Each structure stands twice: as structure tokens, then as C-alpha cells.
Short mmCIF file of C-alpha atoms in Angstrom, two decimals:
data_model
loop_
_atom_site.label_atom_id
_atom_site.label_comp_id
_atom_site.label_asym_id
_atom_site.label_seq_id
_atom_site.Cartn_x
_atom_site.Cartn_y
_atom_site.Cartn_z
CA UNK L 27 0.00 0.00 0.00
CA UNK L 28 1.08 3.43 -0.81
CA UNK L 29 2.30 5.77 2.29
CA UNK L 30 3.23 9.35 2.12
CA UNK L 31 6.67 9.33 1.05
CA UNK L 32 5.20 7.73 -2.11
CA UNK L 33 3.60 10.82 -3.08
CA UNK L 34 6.51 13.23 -1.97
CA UNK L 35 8.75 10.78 -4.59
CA UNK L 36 6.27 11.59 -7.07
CA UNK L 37 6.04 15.47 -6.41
CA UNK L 38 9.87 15.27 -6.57
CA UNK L 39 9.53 13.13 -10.32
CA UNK L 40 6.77 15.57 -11.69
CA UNK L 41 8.40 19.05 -10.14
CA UNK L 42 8.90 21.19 -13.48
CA UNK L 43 6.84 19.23 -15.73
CA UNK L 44 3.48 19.40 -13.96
CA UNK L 45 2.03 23.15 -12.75
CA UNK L 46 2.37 23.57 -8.81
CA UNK L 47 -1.30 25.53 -8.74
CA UNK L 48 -2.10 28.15 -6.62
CA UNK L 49 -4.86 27.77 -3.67
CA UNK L 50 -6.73 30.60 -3.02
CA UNK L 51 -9.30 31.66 -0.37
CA UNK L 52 -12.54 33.03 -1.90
CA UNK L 53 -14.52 35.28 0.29
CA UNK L 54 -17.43 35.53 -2.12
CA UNK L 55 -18.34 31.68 -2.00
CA UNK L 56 -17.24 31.60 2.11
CA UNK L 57 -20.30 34.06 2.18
CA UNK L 58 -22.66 31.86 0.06
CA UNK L 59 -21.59 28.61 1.79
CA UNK L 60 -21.06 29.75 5.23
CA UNK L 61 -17.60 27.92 5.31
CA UNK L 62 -14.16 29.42 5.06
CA UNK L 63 -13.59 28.06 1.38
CA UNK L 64 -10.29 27.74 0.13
CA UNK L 65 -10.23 26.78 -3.81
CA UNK L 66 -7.17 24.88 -5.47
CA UNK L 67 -6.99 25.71 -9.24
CA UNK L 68 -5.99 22.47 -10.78
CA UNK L 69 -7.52 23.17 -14.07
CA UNK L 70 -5.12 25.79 -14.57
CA UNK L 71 -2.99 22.64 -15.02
CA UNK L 72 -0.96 22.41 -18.95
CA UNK L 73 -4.05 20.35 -20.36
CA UNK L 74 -6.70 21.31 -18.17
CA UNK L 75 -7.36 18.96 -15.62
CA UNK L 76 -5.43 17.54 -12.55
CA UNK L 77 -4.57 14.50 -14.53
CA UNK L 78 -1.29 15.62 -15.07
CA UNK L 79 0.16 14.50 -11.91
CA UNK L 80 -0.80 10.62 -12.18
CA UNK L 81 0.28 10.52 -15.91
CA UNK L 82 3.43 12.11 -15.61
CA UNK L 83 4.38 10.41 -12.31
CA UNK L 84 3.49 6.89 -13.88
CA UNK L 85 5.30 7.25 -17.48
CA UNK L 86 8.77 8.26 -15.56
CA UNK L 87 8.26 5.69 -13.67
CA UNK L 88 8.62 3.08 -17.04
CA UNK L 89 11.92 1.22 -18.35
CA UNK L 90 13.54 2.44 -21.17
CA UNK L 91 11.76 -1.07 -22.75
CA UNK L 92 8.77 -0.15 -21.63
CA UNK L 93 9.28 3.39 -23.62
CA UNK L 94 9.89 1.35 -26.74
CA UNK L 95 7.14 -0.23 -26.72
CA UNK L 96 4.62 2.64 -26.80
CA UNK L 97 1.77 3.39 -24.46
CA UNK L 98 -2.06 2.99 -24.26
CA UNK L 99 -5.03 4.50 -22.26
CA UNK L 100 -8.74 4.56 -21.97
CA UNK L 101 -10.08 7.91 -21.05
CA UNK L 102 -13.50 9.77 -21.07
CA UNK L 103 -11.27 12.69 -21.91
CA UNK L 104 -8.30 14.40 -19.06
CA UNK L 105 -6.62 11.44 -18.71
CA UNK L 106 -6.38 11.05 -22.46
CA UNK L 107 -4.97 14.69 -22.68
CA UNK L 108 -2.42 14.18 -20.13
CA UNK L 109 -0.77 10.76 -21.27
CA UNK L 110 -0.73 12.63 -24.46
CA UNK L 111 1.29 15.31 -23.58
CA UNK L 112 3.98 13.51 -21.17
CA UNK L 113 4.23 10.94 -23.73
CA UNK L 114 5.50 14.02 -26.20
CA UNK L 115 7.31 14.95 -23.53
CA UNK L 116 9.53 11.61 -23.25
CA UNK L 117 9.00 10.51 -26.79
CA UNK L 118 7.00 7.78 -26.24
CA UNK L 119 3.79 6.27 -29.05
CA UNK L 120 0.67 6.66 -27.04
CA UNK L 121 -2.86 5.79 -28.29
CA UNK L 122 -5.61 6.82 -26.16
CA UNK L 123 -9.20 5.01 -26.82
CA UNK L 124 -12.25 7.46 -25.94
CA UNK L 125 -16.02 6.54 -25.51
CA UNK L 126 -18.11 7.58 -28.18
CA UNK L 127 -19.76 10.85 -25.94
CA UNK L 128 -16.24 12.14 -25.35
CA UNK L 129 -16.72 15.77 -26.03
CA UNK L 130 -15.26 17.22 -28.87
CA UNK L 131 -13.12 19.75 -27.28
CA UNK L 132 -11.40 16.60 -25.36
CA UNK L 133 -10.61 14.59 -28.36
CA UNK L 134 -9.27 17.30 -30.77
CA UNK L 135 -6.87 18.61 -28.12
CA UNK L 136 -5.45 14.90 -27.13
CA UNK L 137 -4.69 14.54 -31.22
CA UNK L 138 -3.09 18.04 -30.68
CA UNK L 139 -0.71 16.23 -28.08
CA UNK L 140 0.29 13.76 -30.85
CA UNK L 141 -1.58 10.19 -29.56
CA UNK L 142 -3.75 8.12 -32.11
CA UNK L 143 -7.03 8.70 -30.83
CA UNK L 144 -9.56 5.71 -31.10
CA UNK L 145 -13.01 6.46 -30.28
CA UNK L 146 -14.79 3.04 -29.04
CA UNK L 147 -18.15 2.05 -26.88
CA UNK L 148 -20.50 4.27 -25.15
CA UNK L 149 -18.74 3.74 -21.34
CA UNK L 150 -15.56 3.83 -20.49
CA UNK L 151 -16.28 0.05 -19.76
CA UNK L 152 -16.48 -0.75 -23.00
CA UNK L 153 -13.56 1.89 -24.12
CA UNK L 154 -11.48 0.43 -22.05
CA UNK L 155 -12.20 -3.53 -22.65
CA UNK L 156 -10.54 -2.07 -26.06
CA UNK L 157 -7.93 -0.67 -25.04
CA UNK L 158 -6.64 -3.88 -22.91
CA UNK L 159 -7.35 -5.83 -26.22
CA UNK L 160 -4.82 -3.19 -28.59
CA UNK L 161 -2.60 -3.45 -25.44
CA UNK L 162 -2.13 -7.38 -25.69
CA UNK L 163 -2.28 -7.40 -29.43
CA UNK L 164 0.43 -4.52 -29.94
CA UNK L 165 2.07 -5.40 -26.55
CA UNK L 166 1.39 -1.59 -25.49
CA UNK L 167 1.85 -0.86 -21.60
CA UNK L 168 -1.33 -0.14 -20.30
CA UNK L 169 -2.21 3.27 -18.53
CA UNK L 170 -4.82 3.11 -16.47
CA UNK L 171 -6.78 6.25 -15.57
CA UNK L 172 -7.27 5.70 -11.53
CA UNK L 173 -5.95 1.77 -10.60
CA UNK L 174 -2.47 2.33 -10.86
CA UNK L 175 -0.47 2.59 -7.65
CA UNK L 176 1.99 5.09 -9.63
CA UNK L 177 -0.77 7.01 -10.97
CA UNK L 178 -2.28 7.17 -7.39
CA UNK L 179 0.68 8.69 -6.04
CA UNK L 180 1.55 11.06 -8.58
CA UNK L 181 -2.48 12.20 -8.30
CA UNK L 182 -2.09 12.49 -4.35
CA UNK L 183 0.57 15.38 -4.95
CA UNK L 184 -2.75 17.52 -5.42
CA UNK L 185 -3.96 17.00 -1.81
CA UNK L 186 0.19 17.52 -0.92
CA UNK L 187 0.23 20.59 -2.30
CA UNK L 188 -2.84 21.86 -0.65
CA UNK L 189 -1.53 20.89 3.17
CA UNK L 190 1.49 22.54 2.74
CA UNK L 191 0.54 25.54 1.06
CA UNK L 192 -3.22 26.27 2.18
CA UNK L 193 -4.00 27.23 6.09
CA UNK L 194 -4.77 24.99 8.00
CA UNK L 195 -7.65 23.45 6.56
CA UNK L 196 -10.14 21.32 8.51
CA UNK L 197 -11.38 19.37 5.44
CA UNK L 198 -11.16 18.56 1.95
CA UNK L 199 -13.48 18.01 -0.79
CA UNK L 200 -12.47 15.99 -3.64
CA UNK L 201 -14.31 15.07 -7.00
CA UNK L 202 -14.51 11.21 -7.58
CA UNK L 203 -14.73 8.98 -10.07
CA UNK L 204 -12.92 5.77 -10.43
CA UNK L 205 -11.04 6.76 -6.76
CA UNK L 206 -7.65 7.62 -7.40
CA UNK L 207 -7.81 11.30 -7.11
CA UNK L 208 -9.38 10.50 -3.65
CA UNK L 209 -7.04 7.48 -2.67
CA UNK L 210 -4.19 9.81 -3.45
CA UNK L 211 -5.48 13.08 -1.38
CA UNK L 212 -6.27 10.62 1.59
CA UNK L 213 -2.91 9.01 1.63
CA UNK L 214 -1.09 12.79 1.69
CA UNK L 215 -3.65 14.47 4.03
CA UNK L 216 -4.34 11.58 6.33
CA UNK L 217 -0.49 11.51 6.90
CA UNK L 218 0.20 15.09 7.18
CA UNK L 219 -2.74 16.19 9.42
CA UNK L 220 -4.27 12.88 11.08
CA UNK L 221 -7.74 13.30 12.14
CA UNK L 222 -8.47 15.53 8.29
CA UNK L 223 -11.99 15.07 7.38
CA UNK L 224 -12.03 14.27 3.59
CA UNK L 225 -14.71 13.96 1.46
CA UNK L 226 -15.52 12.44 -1.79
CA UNK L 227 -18.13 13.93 -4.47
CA UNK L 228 -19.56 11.97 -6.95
CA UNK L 229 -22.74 12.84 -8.94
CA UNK L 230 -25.80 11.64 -8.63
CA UNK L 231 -26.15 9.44 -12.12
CA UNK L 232 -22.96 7.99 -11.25
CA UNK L 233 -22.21 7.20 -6.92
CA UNK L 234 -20.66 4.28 -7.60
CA UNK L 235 -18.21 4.62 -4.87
CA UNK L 236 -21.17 5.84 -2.35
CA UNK L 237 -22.72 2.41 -3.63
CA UNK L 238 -19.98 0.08 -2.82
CA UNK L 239 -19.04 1.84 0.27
CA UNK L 240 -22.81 1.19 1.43
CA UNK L 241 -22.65 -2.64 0.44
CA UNK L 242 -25.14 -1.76 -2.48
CA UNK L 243 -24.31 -3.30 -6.12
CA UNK L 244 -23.76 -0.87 -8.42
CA UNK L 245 -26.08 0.80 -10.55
CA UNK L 246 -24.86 3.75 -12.53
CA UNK L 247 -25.91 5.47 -15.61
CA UNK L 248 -27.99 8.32 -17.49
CA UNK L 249 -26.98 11.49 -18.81
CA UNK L 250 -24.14 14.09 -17.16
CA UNK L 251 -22.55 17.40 -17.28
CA UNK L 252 -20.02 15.59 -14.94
CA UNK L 253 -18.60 13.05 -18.11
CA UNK L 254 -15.21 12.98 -16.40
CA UNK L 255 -16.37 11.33 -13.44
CA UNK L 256 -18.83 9.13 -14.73
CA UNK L 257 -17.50 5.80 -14.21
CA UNK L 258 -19.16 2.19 -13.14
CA UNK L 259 -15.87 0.24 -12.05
CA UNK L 260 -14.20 1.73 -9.11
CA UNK L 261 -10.70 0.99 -9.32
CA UNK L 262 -9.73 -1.89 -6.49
CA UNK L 263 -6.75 -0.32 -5.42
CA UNK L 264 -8.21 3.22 -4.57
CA UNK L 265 -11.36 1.36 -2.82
CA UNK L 266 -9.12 -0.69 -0.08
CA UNK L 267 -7.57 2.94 0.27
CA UNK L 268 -11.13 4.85 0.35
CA UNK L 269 -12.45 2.27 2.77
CA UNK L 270 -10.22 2.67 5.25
CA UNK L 271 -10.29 6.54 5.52
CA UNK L 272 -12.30 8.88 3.49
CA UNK L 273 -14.88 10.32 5.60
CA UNK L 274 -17.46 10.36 3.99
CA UNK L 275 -18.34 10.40 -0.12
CA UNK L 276 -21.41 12.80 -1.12
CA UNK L 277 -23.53 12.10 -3.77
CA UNK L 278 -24.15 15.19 -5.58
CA UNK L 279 -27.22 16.50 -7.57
CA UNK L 280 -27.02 17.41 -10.93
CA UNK L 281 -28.33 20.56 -10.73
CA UNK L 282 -25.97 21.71 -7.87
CA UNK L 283 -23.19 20.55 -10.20
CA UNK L 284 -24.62 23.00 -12.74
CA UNK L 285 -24.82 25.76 -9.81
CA UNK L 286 -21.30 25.16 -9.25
CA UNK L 287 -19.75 25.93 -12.42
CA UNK L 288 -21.96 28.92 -12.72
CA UNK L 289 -20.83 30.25 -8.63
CA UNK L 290 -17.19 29.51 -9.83
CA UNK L 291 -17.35 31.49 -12.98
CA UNK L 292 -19.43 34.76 -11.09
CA UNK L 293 -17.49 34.55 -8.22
CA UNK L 294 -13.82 33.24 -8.79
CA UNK L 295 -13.74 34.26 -12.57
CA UNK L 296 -12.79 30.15 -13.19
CA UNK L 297 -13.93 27.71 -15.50
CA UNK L 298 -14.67 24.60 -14.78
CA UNK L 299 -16.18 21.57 -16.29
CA UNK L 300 -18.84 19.29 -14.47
CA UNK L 301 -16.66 16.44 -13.02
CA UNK L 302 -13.91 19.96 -11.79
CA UNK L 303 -16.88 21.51 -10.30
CA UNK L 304 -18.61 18.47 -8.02
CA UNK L 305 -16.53 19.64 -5.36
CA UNK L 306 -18.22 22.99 -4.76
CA UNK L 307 -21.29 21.43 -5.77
CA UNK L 308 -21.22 18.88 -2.56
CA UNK L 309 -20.42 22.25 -0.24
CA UNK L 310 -23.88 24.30 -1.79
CA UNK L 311 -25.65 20.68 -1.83
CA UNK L 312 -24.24 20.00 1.88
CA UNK L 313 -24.07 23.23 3.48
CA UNK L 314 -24.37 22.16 7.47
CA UNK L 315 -21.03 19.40 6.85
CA UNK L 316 -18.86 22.32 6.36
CA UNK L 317 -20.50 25.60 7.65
CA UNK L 318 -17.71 27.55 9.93
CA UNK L 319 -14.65 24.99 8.85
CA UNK L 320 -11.62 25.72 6.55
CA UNK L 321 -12.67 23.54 3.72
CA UNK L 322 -9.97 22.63 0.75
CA UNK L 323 -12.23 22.35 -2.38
CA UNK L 324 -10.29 20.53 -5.48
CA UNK L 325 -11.60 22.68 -8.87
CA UNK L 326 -9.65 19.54 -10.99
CA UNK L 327 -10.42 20.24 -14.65
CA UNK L 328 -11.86 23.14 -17.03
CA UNK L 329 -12.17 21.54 -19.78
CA UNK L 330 -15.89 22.04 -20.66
CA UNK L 331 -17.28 22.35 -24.43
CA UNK L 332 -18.01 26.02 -25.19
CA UNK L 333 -21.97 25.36 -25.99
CA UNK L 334 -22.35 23.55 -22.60
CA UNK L 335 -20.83 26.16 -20.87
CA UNK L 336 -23.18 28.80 -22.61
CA UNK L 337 -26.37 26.85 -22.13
CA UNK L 338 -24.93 26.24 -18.46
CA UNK L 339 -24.95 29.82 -17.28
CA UNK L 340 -28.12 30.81 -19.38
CA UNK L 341 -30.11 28.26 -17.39
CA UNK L 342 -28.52 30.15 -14.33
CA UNK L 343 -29.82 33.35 -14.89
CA UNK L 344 -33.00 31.82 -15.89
CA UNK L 345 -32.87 30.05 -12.40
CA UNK L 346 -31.88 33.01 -10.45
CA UNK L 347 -34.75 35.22 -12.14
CA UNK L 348 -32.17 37.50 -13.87
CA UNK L 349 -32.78 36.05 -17.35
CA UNK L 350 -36.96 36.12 -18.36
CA UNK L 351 -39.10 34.94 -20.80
CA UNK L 352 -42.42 36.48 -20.97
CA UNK L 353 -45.40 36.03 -23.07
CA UNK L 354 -47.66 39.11 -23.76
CA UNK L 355 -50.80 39.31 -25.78
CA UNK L 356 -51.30 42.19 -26.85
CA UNK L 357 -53.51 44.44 -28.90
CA UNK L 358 -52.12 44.74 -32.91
CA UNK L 359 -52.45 48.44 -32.64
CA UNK L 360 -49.95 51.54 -33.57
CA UNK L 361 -47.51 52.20 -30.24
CA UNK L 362 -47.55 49.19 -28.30
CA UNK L 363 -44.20 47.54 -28.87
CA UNK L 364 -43.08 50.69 -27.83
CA UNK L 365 -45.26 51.16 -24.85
CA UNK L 366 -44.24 47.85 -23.59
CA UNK L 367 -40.30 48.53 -24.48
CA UNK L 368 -40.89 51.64 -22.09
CA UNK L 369 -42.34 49.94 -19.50
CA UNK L 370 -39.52 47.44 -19.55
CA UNK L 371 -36.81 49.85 -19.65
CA UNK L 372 -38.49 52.18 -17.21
CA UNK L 373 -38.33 49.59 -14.57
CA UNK L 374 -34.39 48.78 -15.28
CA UNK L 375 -35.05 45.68 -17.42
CA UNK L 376 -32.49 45.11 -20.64
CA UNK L 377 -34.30 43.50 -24.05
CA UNK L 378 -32.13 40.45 -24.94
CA UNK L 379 -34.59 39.45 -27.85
CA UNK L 380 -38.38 39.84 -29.15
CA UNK L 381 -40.57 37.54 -31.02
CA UNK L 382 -43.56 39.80 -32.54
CA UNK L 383 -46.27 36.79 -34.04
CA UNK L 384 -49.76 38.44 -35.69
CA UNK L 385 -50.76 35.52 -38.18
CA UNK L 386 -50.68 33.20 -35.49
CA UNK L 387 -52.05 34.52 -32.47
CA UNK L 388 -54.71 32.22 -30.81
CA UNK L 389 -57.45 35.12 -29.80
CA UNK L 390 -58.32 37.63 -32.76
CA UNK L 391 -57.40 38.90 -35.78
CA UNK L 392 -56.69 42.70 -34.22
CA UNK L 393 -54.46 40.82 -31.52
CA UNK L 394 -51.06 39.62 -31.67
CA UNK L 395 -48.69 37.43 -29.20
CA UNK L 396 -45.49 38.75 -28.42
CA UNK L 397 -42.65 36.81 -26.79
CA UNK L 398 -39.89 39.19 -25.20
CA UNK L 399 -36.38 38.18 -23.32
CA UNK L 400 -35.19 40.19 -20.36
CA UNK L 401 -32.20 40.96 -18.64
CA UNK L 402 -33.14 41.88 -14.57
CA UNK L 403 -30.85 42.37 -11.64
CA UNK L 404 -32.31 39.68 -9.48
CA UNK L 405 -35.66 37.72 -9.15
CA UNK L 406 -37.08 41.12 -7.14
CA UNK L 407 -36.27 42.97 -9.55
CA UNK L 408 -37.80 40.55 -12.70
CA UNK L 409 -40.86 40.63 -10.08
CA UNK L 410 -41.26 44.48 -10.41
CA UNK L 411 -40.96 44.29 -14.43
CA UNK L 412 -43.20 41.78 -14.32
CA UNK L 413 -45.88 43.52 -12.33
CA UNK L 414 -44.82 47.03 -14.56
CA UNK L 415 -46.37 44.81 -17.28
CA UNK L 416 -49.23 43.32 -15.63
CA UNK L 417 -50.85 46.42 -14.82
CA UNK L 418 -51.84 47.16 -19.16
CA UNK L 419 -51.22 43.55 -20.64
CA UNK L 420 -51.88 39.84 -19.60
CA UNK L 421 -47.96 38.34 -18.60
CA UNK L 422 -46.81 34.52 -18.94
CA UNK L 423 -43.70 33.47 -17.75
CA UNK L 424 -42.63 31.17 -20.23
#
């Protein structure tokens, strides 16, 4: 079993080819979560994601045969990037095999790294049953994402990082898929600080950990902004670590994942993908675990598709009542559009976009429906445009 001096050999191996990222306290989210949060920027990592560490830790750790004989992973899309680039790095032949939903963003940038990229199955089950089949049949050594005692320990270096240059922090909070991450951060922290809570965060869709922990079978599956984490088969080296220490592992709704990446974006001017964000998301999903502790949140990838993002933070607004939709109908009469513009902008309200319909409109031919998008300060103040409206025309929130 690994022990702390594992992981201090590895930060030693990966110093200068792996970003040493900054942890920062955030007094915007403390006030929102009533903890003292503390963020570590791991997707400010060379590719994105804190998948750096394992990766580079594990390929210096091979022989120079080894190296000759080229490398292979599975990844849903970090892990990919990061073998990539540290087998450039040591001139070594990697091909990386993807599931089919990879997003695009993921698989263009690991071809930038120079690995073959094979995209295969629609889990990283099936992905990686591939990828152990090109292994044996091109005699490839196998790089696997999370159940890898090298990987492990180079991963761990995260939670090192954070002990010795954070405060001192009374827990951490650590996004989990296949358990390595985790394994790694409880093998540095438990050492360093015995008596650490740390926490796991897994999504809802996908609490396979949470499951096994239990004594539940698995059952995993369904859609997710949180790809990177969405794993069935926990890796069997990180669980005999998990078991023995974590404190706990939350499961994590989807929504508050969502709410996550939009808080880090407003109010630490980060971006993070779903899997990077689950952390936060299990502190705004779990408020009274951490309210008046020093909490250590991992924020370990940003590598989110540009669309998601977008659609991500519109539904925010739309949530938080500063994005509207309304519905009017209206009389098809000289002035109105321009009544109702004034009413709007009188009460503070910003036109995003307006949908004027007169052929269609489901009452009479001298009325007309008219769909209008606003911008508000808050849900008070889409309340008061609302009612600005309401007091000449009949209002839908759409």
C-alpha cells in the first residue's frame, strides 16, 4: 500500500513538468456557503485537468523497454490529454481510446498532443475492454486512468500541495470517479494532518463509490454534465484505500453541479467543467457538513465544451430570475411595442430578444402574441418588471 513518502517521490519526479497551482481563499463563495472556502486551481494545469500529476508520475516511472514499446489508455477525456502530452514529452507512441460521448473539445486537443485517438463504446467500460485488447495485441503498456499505484501517487501530490501551502484546513473536498484522485489526497492528508476530514463527491447518475461503500451493487448510468467522473468500475486499489479513511463520499445532484460551475465562474472568474466543479457542488448541496470549517475544495479540470458552458450559465440566470421569458398578448395596434419597451426599460429591465407573431395569435385577428427576453438584476427585480407589465397587458412566464 502506498504511504506518504510515495507521493513526496512523485512530487519530486513531476516538479517542473506538472504546474504547482495556486490555492486561493474566496470570500465571495465563504459568504454563500457559510464555510471558510479555500479553492485549489488544478484546471489551470498544462491540459486542463489535474490529470497531469498521475500521468506524468506513472510514465517516468517506465523502463527504457517499456518506452519502446509505446503506451495505451482509456479515457473519457483528461486522462487522455495528459498521457498525451507527457508521452511528447519523453517521446514515447501513445494511443488513447475514448467513448463515443467524449466531447469534442477533449478529443481534438489529445490529437493536438500527438496520440492516435480511437473512439470506441458508449462507457468507459467498454472503451477500455478495447484498449486492454490493442494493449495485448500490440504489446502496449497499459495506462490506467485511476488503478495504478503510480498514478495514485503522482495524483495524491494535489492533496500535498494543498496541506502545505493552504492554512490549515479542517477538510477537503475531492471530485470522484474511479477513486484515485481520492485514494491519493487521503494518503497525503491523512499523513500530514491525522484526524483531516475528507470527502468524496460523486454525482448523482454515477455514486458508484457511495454504492460500494454502502454494500449496495452498483447501478450507474444516465446522462451528465459531470462526463469525467462518470464511471461504473471503481478501481480496487483506490477502494481498499477509500475504505479505510475517506470520511465520507457525497452524492451530488445534478443541478448543484450545474450551480457550481456557474458560482465559480461569477465569483472566482474560473472555468470549470462538471466532473472539476462536483466539489463545490457537494459544499452548496451540503451546506451544514462544512459551515464555519476551513474547507480545501479541489476545482480539478476546465475543460468544458463552449456550448455547454453557454447553455450552463443561461439556465442560471433563468434560475436566479435575472434572465426572463415572458409572453404578452397584446392588442395589434400603432404604439404598443413601444409602450411595452418603455415599460420594460423604465423599470431597469435590458431586451435580450423579441418575437412579434400576428398571423398566429390564438385570440383575434386585431391581436397579436409577443414573446420578449429580459435581462433583470435579481428575481425582485424581474418581479417588479413583471408587475410594470401586468398592470396594461396579460404576462406569462414562459
Amino acid at each position: 500500500m502506498l504511504t506518504l513518502s510515495d507521493v513526496q517521490a512523485a512530487a519530486d519526479r513531476i516538479a517542473g513538468k506538472v504546474v504547482r497551482t495556486p490555492i486561493l481563499y474566496n470570500q465571495a463563495i465563504s459568504r454563500l456557503t457559510g464555510a471558510e472556502v479555500w479553492l485549489k486551481f488544478d484546471n489551470m494545469q498544462v491540459t486542463g485537468a489535474f490529470k497531469e500529476r498521475g500521468a506524468a508520475n506513472r510514465l517516468a516511472l517506465l523502463s527504457d523497454a517499456e518506452r519502446q514499446r509505446g503506451v495505451i489508455a482509456m479515457s473519457a477525456g483528461n486522462h487522455a490529454q495528459a498521457v498525451a502530452r507527457h508521452a511528447q514529452l519523453l517521446g514515447i507512441d501513445a494511443t488513447i481510446v475514448m467513448p463515443k460521448f467524449t466531447p469534442s473539445t477533449k478529443v481534438t486537443r489529445t490529437e493536438a498532443w500527438g496520440a492516435k485517438v480511437v473512439l470506441v463504446g458508449e462507457t468507459l467500460a467498454e472503451a477500455a475492454q478495447h484498449a486492454h485488447q490493442v494493449a495485448e495485441t500490440e504489446s502496449r503498456v497499459f495506462i490506467h486512468p485511476y488503478d495504478d499505484l503510480g498514478v495514485i501517487a503522482g495524483q495524491g501530490t494535489l492533496a500535498l500541495e494543498m496541506m502545505q501551502d493552504g492554512p490549515d484546513l479542517d477538510a477537503l473536498v475531492i471530485p470522484t470517479g474511479g477513486g484515485g484522485l481520492l485514494a491519493g489526497c487521503l494518503i497525503a492528508a491523512s499523513a500530514l494532518k491525522p484526524g483531516i476530514a475528507v470527502f468524496g463527491a460523486e454525482v448523482e447518475t454515477y455514486a458508484a463509490m457511495a454504492q460500494r461503500l454502502a454494500g449496495r451493487s452498483v447501478s450507474v448510468g444516465g446522462a451528465t454534465i459531470a462526463e469525467g467522473i462518470a464511471v461504473r468500475d471503481i478501481g480496487e486499489t483506490p477502494f481498499r484505500i477509500v475504505e479505510r479513511r475517506v470520511t465520507d463520499v457525497l452524492v451530488t445532484p445534478e443541478r448543484a453541479i450545474e450551480e457550481a460551475i456557474g458560482v465559480l465562474v461569477e465569483s472566482a472568474k474560473t472555468v470549470a467543467e462538471g466532473a472539476g466543479a462536483t466539489g463545490l457542488a457537494a459544499v452548496l448541496a451540503y451546506p451544514e457538513r462544512f459551515r464555519g470549517k476551513r474547507v480545501g475544495i479541489a476545482v480539478t479540470g476546465g475543460n468544458i465544451d463552449a456550448r455547454i458552458l453557454s447553455n450552463v450559465l443561461l439556465r442560471a440566470l433563468l434560475r436566479d430570475g435575472r434572465l426572463l421569458r415572458l409572453h404578452l398578448q397584446i392588442p395589434d395596434r400603432p404604439g404598443v411595442l413601444a409602450d411595452i419597451a418603455g415599460k420594460i426599460g423604465g423599470s431597469g429591465g435590458n431586451i435580450i430578444e423579441v418575437s412579434h407573431q400576428r398571423l398566429f395569435a390564438s385570440s383575434s385577428v386585431q391581436a397579436a402574441e409577443l414573446e420578449v427576453m429580459v435581462e433583470a438584476r435579481d428575481k425582485a427585480h424581474a418581479n417588479s418588471i413583471v408587475a410594470a407589465l401586468e398592470e396594461t397587458y396579460i404576462v406569462r412566464r414562459v
